[in-house]
CSV table of C-alpha atoms and ligand atoms in Angstrom, one decimal:
chain,number,residue,atom,x,y,z
A,6,MET,CA,9.9,14.2,16.9
A,7,THR,CA,11.2,10.7,16.7
A,8,VAL,CA,8.5,8.0,16.4
A,9,PRO,CA,8.8,5.6,19.4
A,10,THR,CA,9.9,2.1,18.4
A,11,ASP,CA,6.8,0.5,19.8
A,12,ARG,CA,4.5,2.2,17.3
A,13,LEU,CA,2.8,0.0,14.7
A,14,LEU,CA,2.0,1.6,11.3
A,15,ILE,CA,-1.2,0.1,10.0
A,16,THR,CA,-2.0,0.7,6.3
A,17,VAL,CA,-5.4,-0.2,5.1
A,18,ALA,CA,-5.8,-1.3,1.4
A,19,PRO,CA,-9.6,-1.3,1.2
A,20,THR,CA,-10.5,-2.0,-2.4
A,21,GLY,CA,-7.7,-3.2,-4.8
A,22,ALA,CA,-8.3,-3.8,-8.5
A,23,GLU,CA,-9.0,-7.6,-8.6
A,24,THR,CA,-12.3,-8.2,-6.9
A,25,ALA,CA,-15.6,-7.6,-8.7
A,26,LYS,CA,-18.3,-5.6,-6.8
A,27,ASP,CA,-20.9,-8.2,-8.1
A,28,ASP,CA,-19.0,-10.9,-6.3
A,29,VAL,CA,-18.4,-8.9,-3.1
A,30,PRO,CA,-21.0,-6.2,-2.7
A,31,GLN,CA,-19.4,-5.0,0.6
A,32,LEU,CA,-16.2,-4.0,-1.2
A,33,PRO,CA,-15.9,-0.2,-1.0
A,34,THR,CA,-16.0,0.9,-4.7
A,35,THR,CA,-17.8,4.3,-4.6
A,36,LEU,CA,-16.2,7.4,-3.3
A,37,GLU,CA,-18.8,7.6,-0.6
A,38,GLU,CA,-18.0,4.0,0.5
A,39,LEU,CA,-14.3,4.6,0.3
A,40,VAL,CA,-14.5,7.7,2.5
A,41,GLU,CA,-16.8,6.0,5.0
A,42,THR,CA,-14.3,3.1,5.1
A,43,ALA,CA,-11.3,5.4,5.5
A,44,ARG,CA,-13.0,7.2,8.4
A,45,ARG,CA,-13.8,4.0,10.3
A,46,CYS,CA,-10.4,2.5,9.7
A,47,GLU,CA,-8.7,5.7,10.9
A,48,ALA,CA,-10.8,5.7,14.1
A,49,ALA,CA,-9.8,2.0,14.5
A,50,GLY,CA,-6.0,2.6,14.2
A,51,ALA,CA,-5.0,2.9,10.6
A,52,ALA,CA,-2.7,5.7,9.7
A,53,MET,CA,-2.3,5.3,5.9
A,54,VAL,CA,-4.7,4.3,3.1
A,55,HIS,CA,-3.6,2.5,-0.1
A,56,VAL,CA,-6.1,3.6,-2.7
A,57,HIS,CA,-7.4,2.0,-5.9
A,58,ILE,CA,-10.5,3.5,-7.3
A,59,ARG,CA,-13.4,2.3,-9.5
A,60,ASP,CA,-15.6,3.9,-12.2
A,61,ASP,CA,-19.4,4.1,-12.1
A,62,ALA,CA,-19.7,0.5,-13.2
A,63,HIS,CA,-17.3,-0.4,-10.3
A,64,ARG,CA,-14.5,-1.3,-12.7
A,65,PRO,CA,-10.9,-0.3,-11.8
A,66,THR,CA,-10.0,3.0,-13.3
A,67,LEU,CA,-7.0,5.5,-13.3
A,68,ASP,CA,-9.1,8.4,-14.4
A,69,LEU,CA,-7.2,11.5,-13.3
A,70,GLY,CA,-10.3,13.5,-12.4
A,71,ARG,CA,-11.6,10.8,-10.1
A,72,LEU,CA,-8.2,10.2,-8.6
A,73,THR,CA,-7.9,13.9,-7.8
A,74,ALA,CA,-11.4,14.1,-6.3
A,75,THR,CA,-10.6,11.0,-4.2
A,76,VAL,CA,-7.4,12.5,-2.8
A,77,GLU,CA,-9.3,15.7,-1.9
A,78,ALA,CA,-12.2,13.8,-0.4
A,79,LEU,CA,-10.0,11.6,1.8
A,80,ARG,CA,-8.0,14.7,2.9
A,81,GLU,CA,-11.1,16.5,3.8
A,82,ALA,CA,-12.7,13.5,5.8
A,83,THR,CA,-9.6,12.0,7.4
A,84,ASP,CA,-6.0,12.7,8.4
A,85,LEU,CA,-4.8,9.5,6.9
A,86,VAL,CA,-1.6,9.5,4.7
A,87,VAL,CA,-3.1,9.1,1.2
A,88,GLN,CA,-1.2,6.6,-0.9
A,89,LEU,CA,-2.4,6.2,-4.4
A,90,SER,CA,-1.7,2.9,-6.2
A,91,THR,CA,0.5,3.3,-9.3
A,92,GLY,CA,0.1,-0.4,-9.9
A,93,GLY,CA,-3.5,-0.1,-10.9
A,94,SER,CA,-4.9,-3.3,-12.5
A,95,VAL,CA,-2.9,-5.7,-14.6
A,96,HIS,CA,-4.6,-4.2,-17.6
A,97,ASP,CA,-3.6,-0.6,-17.1
A,98,PRO,CA,-1.0,0.7,-19.6
A,99,LEU,CA,2.2,2.0,-18.1
A,100,GLU,CA,1.6,5.6,-19.5
A,101,ARG,CA,-1.6,5.8,-17.5
A,102,ARG,CA,0.1,4.5,-14.4
A,103,LEU,CA,2.7,7.3,-14.7
A,104,LYS,CA,0.0,9.9,-14.7
A,105,VAL,CA,-1.3,8.9,-11.2
A,106,LEU,CA,1.1,11.3,-9.5
A,107,ASP,CA,-0.7,14.2,-11.2
A,108,ALA,CA,-3.4,13.7,-8.6
A,109,GLU,CA,-0.8,14.9,-6.0
A,110,PRO,CA,-1.1,12.2,-3.3
A,111,ASP,CA,1.0,12.2,-0.2
A,112,ALA,CA,2.5,8.8,-1.2
A,113,CYS,CA,2.4,6.3,-4.0
A,114,SER,CA,3.1,2.6,-4.4
A,115,LEU,CA,6.0,1.7,-6.6
A,116,THR,CA,6.5,-2.0,-7.4
A,117,MET,CA,10.1,-3.1,-7.9
A,118,GLY,CA,9.7,-5.6,-10.7
A,119,THR,CA,7.5,-7.6,-13.0
A,120,THR,CA,5.5,-10.5,-11.4
A,121,ASN,CA,3.4,-13.3,-12.5
A,122,PHE,CA,0.1,-12.4,-10.9
A,123,GLY,CA,-2.2,-15.5,-10.9
A,124,ASP,CA,-2.9,-16.1,-14.6
A,125,ASP,CA,-1.9,-12.5,-15.5
A,126,VAL,CA,1.4,-10.5,-15.5
A,127,PHE,CA,1.8,-7.4,-13.4
A,128,SER,CA,4.3,-5.5,-15.6
A,129,ASN,CA,7.0,-3.3,-14.1
A,130,PRO,CA,9.9,-3.1,-16.5
A,131,TRP,CA,13.1,-1.4,-15.2
A,132,PRO,CA,12.7,1.8,-17.4
A,133,PHE,CA,9.2,2.2,-16.1
A,134,ILE,CA,10.4,1.9,-12.5
A,135,THR,CA,13.1,4.4,-12.9
A,136,GLU,CA,10.8,6.9,-14.7
A,137,LEU,CA,8.2,6.6,-12.0
A,138,TYR,CA,10.8,6.9,-9.2
A,139,GLN,CA,12.3,10.1,-10.7
A,140,LEU,CA,8.8,11.5,-11.1
A,141,SER,CA,8.1,10.8,-7.4
A,142,GLN,CA,11.3,12.6,-6.4
A,143,GLU,CA,10.4,15.6,-8.7
A,144,ARG,CA,6.8,15.8,-7.4
A,145,GLU,CA,7.8,15.3,-3.8
A,146,VAL,CA,5.6,12.2,-3.4
A,147,VAL,CA,6.8,9.6,-0.9
A,148,PRO,CA,7.1,6.1,-2.5
A,149,GLU,CA,6.3,2.9,-0.8
A,150,PHE,CA,8.3,0.2,-2.5
A,151,GLU,CA,6.2,-2.9,-3.1
A,152,LEU,CA,8.3,-6.0,-3.1
A,153,PHE,CA,6.6,-9.2,-4.3
A,154,ASP,CA,9.8,-11.2,-4.6
A,155,LEU,CA,13.4,-11.4,-3.4
A,156,GLY,CA,14.5,-10.2,-6.9
A,157,HIS,CA,12.6,-7.0,-6.1
A,158,VAL,CA,14.7,-6.4,-3.1
A,159,ALA,CA,17.8,-6.6,-5.3
A,160,SER,CA,16.2,-4.1,-7.7
A,161,LEU,CA,15.5,-1.7,-4.9
A,162,ARG,CA,19.2,-1.8,-4.0
A,163,ARG,CA,20.1,-1.0,-7.6
A,164,LEU,CA,17.5,1.8,-7.8
A,165,LEU,CA,18.7,3.6,-4.6
A,166,ALA,CA,22.3,3.2,-5.7
A,167,THR,CA,21.6,4.7,-9.1
A,168,TYR,CA,19.0,7.4,-8.3
A,169,GLY,CA,19.6,8.2,-4.6
A,170,LEU,CA,17.0,8.5,-1.8
A,171,PRO,CA,13.3,9.2,-2.3
A,172,TYR,CA,11.8,12.6,-1.5
A,173,GLY,CA,12.0,13.1,2.3
A,174,GLY,CA,15.0,10.8,2.6
A,175,ARG,CA,13.2,7.8,4.2
A,176,VAL,CA,12.9,4.4,2.5
A,177,HIS,CA,9.7,2.6,3.4
A,178,VAL,CA,8.9,-0.8,1.8
A,179,ASP,CA,6.0,-3.2,1.9
A,180,LEU,CA,6.5,-6.9,1.4
A,181,VAL,CA,3.5,-8.2,-0.6
A,182,MET,CA,3.6,-11.9,0.1
A,183,GLY,CA,1.6,-14.9,-1.1
A,184,VAL,CA,0.6,-13.6,-4.6
A,185,PRO,CA,0.5,-16.7,-6.9
A,186,GLY,CA,3.8,-15.9,-8.8
A,187,GLY,CA,5.6,-14.0,-6.1
A,188,MET,CA,7.3,-15.0,-2.9
A,189,PRO,CA,5.2,-17.2,-0.6
A,190,GLY,CA,3.4,-15.8,2.4
A,191,THR,CA,5.5,-17.6,5.0
A,192,ALA,CA,7.6,-16.6,8.0
A,193,ASP,CA,10.7,-18.1,6.3
A,194,ALA,CA,10.2,-16.0,3.2
A,195,LEU,CA,9.6,-12.9,5.3
A,196,VAL,CA,12.8,-13.5,7.3
A,197,ALA,CA,14.8,-13.9,4.1
A,198,ALA,CA,13.4,-10.8,2.5
A,199,VAL,CA,13.9,-8.6,5.6
A,200,GLY,CA,17.5,-9.9,5.9
A,201,ALA,CA,18.2,-8.9,2.3
A,202,LEU,CA,16.8,-5.3,2.6
A,203,PRO,CA,19.3,-2.6,1.8
A,204,ALA,CA,20.7,-0.5,4.6
A,205,GLU,CA,18.9,2.6,3.4
A,206,VAL,CA,15.5,1.0,4.4
A,207,THR,CA,14.1,2.9,7.4
A,208,SER,CA,10.8,1.1,7.8
A,209,TRP,CA,9.0,-1.9,6.4
A,210,SER,CA,5.6,-3.4,6.5
A,211,ALA,CA,4.2,-6.7,5.2
A,212,THR,CA,1.0,-8.0,3.9
A,213,GLY,CA,0.0,-11.6,3.2
A,214,ILE,CA,-2.5,-12.3,0.4
A,215,GLY,CA,-5.5,-14.6,1.1
A,216,ARG,CA,-4.9,-17.3,3.6
A,217,SER,CA,-1.3,-16.1,4.3
A,218,THR,CA,-2.6,-12.9,5.9
A,219,LEU,CA,-2.3,-14.1,9.6
A,220,ALA,CA,1.0,-16.0,9.1
A,221,VAL,CA,2.6,-12.9,7.5
A,222,ALA,CA,1.1,-10.5,10.1
A,223,LEU,CA,2.4,-12.6,13.0
A,224,ALA,CA,5.8,-12.9,11.4
A,225,SER,CA,6.0,-9.2,10.7
A,226,LEU,CA,5.2,-8.4,14.3
A,227,SER,CA,7.8,-10.9,15.5
A,228,LYS,CA,10.4,-9.2,13.4
A,229,GLY,CA,9.4,-5.7,14.4
A,230,GLY,CA,7.7,-4.8,11.1
A,231,HIS,CA,4.6,-2.8,10.3
A,232,LEU,CA,1.4,-4.1,8.7
A,233,ARG,CA,-0.9,-3.6,5.7
A,234,VAL,CA,-4.3,-5.2,5.7
A,235,GLY,CA,-7.5,-4.8,3.8
A,236,MET,CA,-10.0,-6.3,1.3
A,237,GLU,CA,-7.5,-5.7,-1.5
A,238,ASP,CA,-5.5,-8.6,0.0
A,239,VAL,CA,-8.0,-10.8,1.8
A,240,LEU,CA,-11.7,-11.3,1.7
A,241,THR,CA,-12.3,-13.7,4.6
A,242,LEU,CA,-11.7,-13.6,8.3
A,243,ALA,CA,-11.5,-17.4,8.5
A,244,LYS,CA,-12.6,-20.2,6.2
A,245,GLY,CA,-16.2,-19.4,5.1
A,246,VAL,CA,-16.4,-16.2,7.1
A,247,PRO,CA,-16.4,-13.2,4.7
A,248,VAL,CA,-15.0,-9.8,5.7
A,249,GLU,CA,-18.0,-7.5,6.0
A,250,HIS,CA,-16.1,-4.3,6.4
A,251,ASN,CA,-12.4,-3.4,6.2
A,252,VAL,CA,-12.5,-2.2,9.8
A,253,GLN,CA,-12.7,-5.8,10.9
A,254,LEU,CA,-9.3,-6.4,9.5
A,255,VAL,CA,-7.9,-3.3,11.1
A,256,ASP,CA,-9.4,-4.2,14.4
A,257,ARG,CA,-7.9,-7.6,14.2
A,258,VAL,CA,-4.3,-6.3,13.7
A,259,VAL,CA,-4.7,-3.7,16.3
A,260,GLU,CA,-5.5,-6.6,18.7
A,261,LEU,CA,-2.5,-8.6,17.4
A,262,GLY,CA,-0.3,-5.5,17.9
A,263,ARG,CA,-1.6,-5.0,21.4
A,264,LEU,CA,-0.6,-8.6,22.2
A,265,ALA,CA,2.8,-7.9,20.8
A,266,GLN,CA,3.0,-4.7,22.8
A,267,ARG,CA,2.8,-2.4,19.8
A,268,VAL,CA,0.7,0.8,19.8
A,269,PRO,CA,-1.1,1.9,16.6
A,270,MET,CA,0.8,4.8,15.0
A,271,THR,CA,-1.0,8.0,14.8
A,272,THR,CA,-1.3,9.8,11.5
A,273,ASN,CA,1.1,12.5,12.7
A,274,GLU,CA,3.6,9.9,13.6
A,275,ALA,CA,3.2,8.2,10.2
A,276,ARG,CA,3.8,11.5,8.5
A,277,GLU,CA,7.0,11.9,10.6
A,278,LEU,CA,8.1,8.3,9.9
A,279,LEU,CA,7.6,8.6,6.2
A,280,GLN,CA,8.6,12.3,5.9
A,281,VAL,CA,5.5,13.0,3.9
A,282,ARG,CA,5.4,16.6,2.4
A,283,PRO,CA,2.9,18.8,4.2
A,284,ARG,CA,0.2,19.7,1.6
B,323,LIG,N1,-3.4,-4.6,-8.6
B,323,LIG,C1,-2.1,-5.2,-8.8
B,323,LIG,C2,-1.9,-5.6,-10.2
B,323,LIG,C3,-0.1,-1.5,-6.3
B,323,LIG,O1,-1.2,-1.1,-5.9
B,323,LIG,O2,0.9,-0.8,-6.5
B,323,LIG,C4,-1.0,-4.3,-8.4
B,323,LIG,C5,-1.1,-3.7,-7.1
B,323,LIG,C6,0.1,-3.0,-6.6
B,323,LIG,O3,-2.1,-3.6,-6.4
B,324,LIG,ZN1,-2.6,-2.1,-4.6
């Protein structure tokens, strides 16, 4: 099956590691809330979920038991492609981040370089990138390359030239734009990044952090790209209007996609596009 070109891959990133539950009680931080969110977002048109989990105190965690239980619960309740974050929080040590693949997700995020991240640093040294990439090849987990900056595009080129294609042979990237410290969330930056992508890239999506969310979504649709949305990336629908549920963000891009004559990709089509290993 080839995936028709009018299909729109919608990834939902419902939780992230940056927002405190106390500040945003509607953020899905428990397993029950995450599964409920995933179900509703799948029904609305999402085909992949980018997952960060929390502990009992709602703090970010990379606890392997919890990650494994989360993957299992999401598989049981949905048909979404389950992508675990290997980025974690800016405070997670690299060794813990390498262990994420032990939870046997379908896919994982893989950030292509170190980025200033607000007042913090999101650390991704080259030896860590190469180790994680080779691990993903060995474990047959499809990576999504997270590109926060133009320099990360160059690093992706180097990675593919040195270590070959990912498991499954497809190269899917996500442009994460508008992080304070990374590339801005503008149409101009998106066009520059897309123009620089290596030839091996078979699909790409984009997400704009905070207020850049709409500019990036519209630019991505204009360039034929896919979309990631969710409360990891944006907490308001408009100035002073909080997101009450991730499904609102999915609904909104389904509608934008409809206007751009794009049809939400099914989970089966997403598995085909990304060549996810059947598990
Ligand atoms: N939480 C950020 C520090 C990823 O998930 O791979 C990193 C992040 C990227 O969210
Ligand atoms: Zn993330």
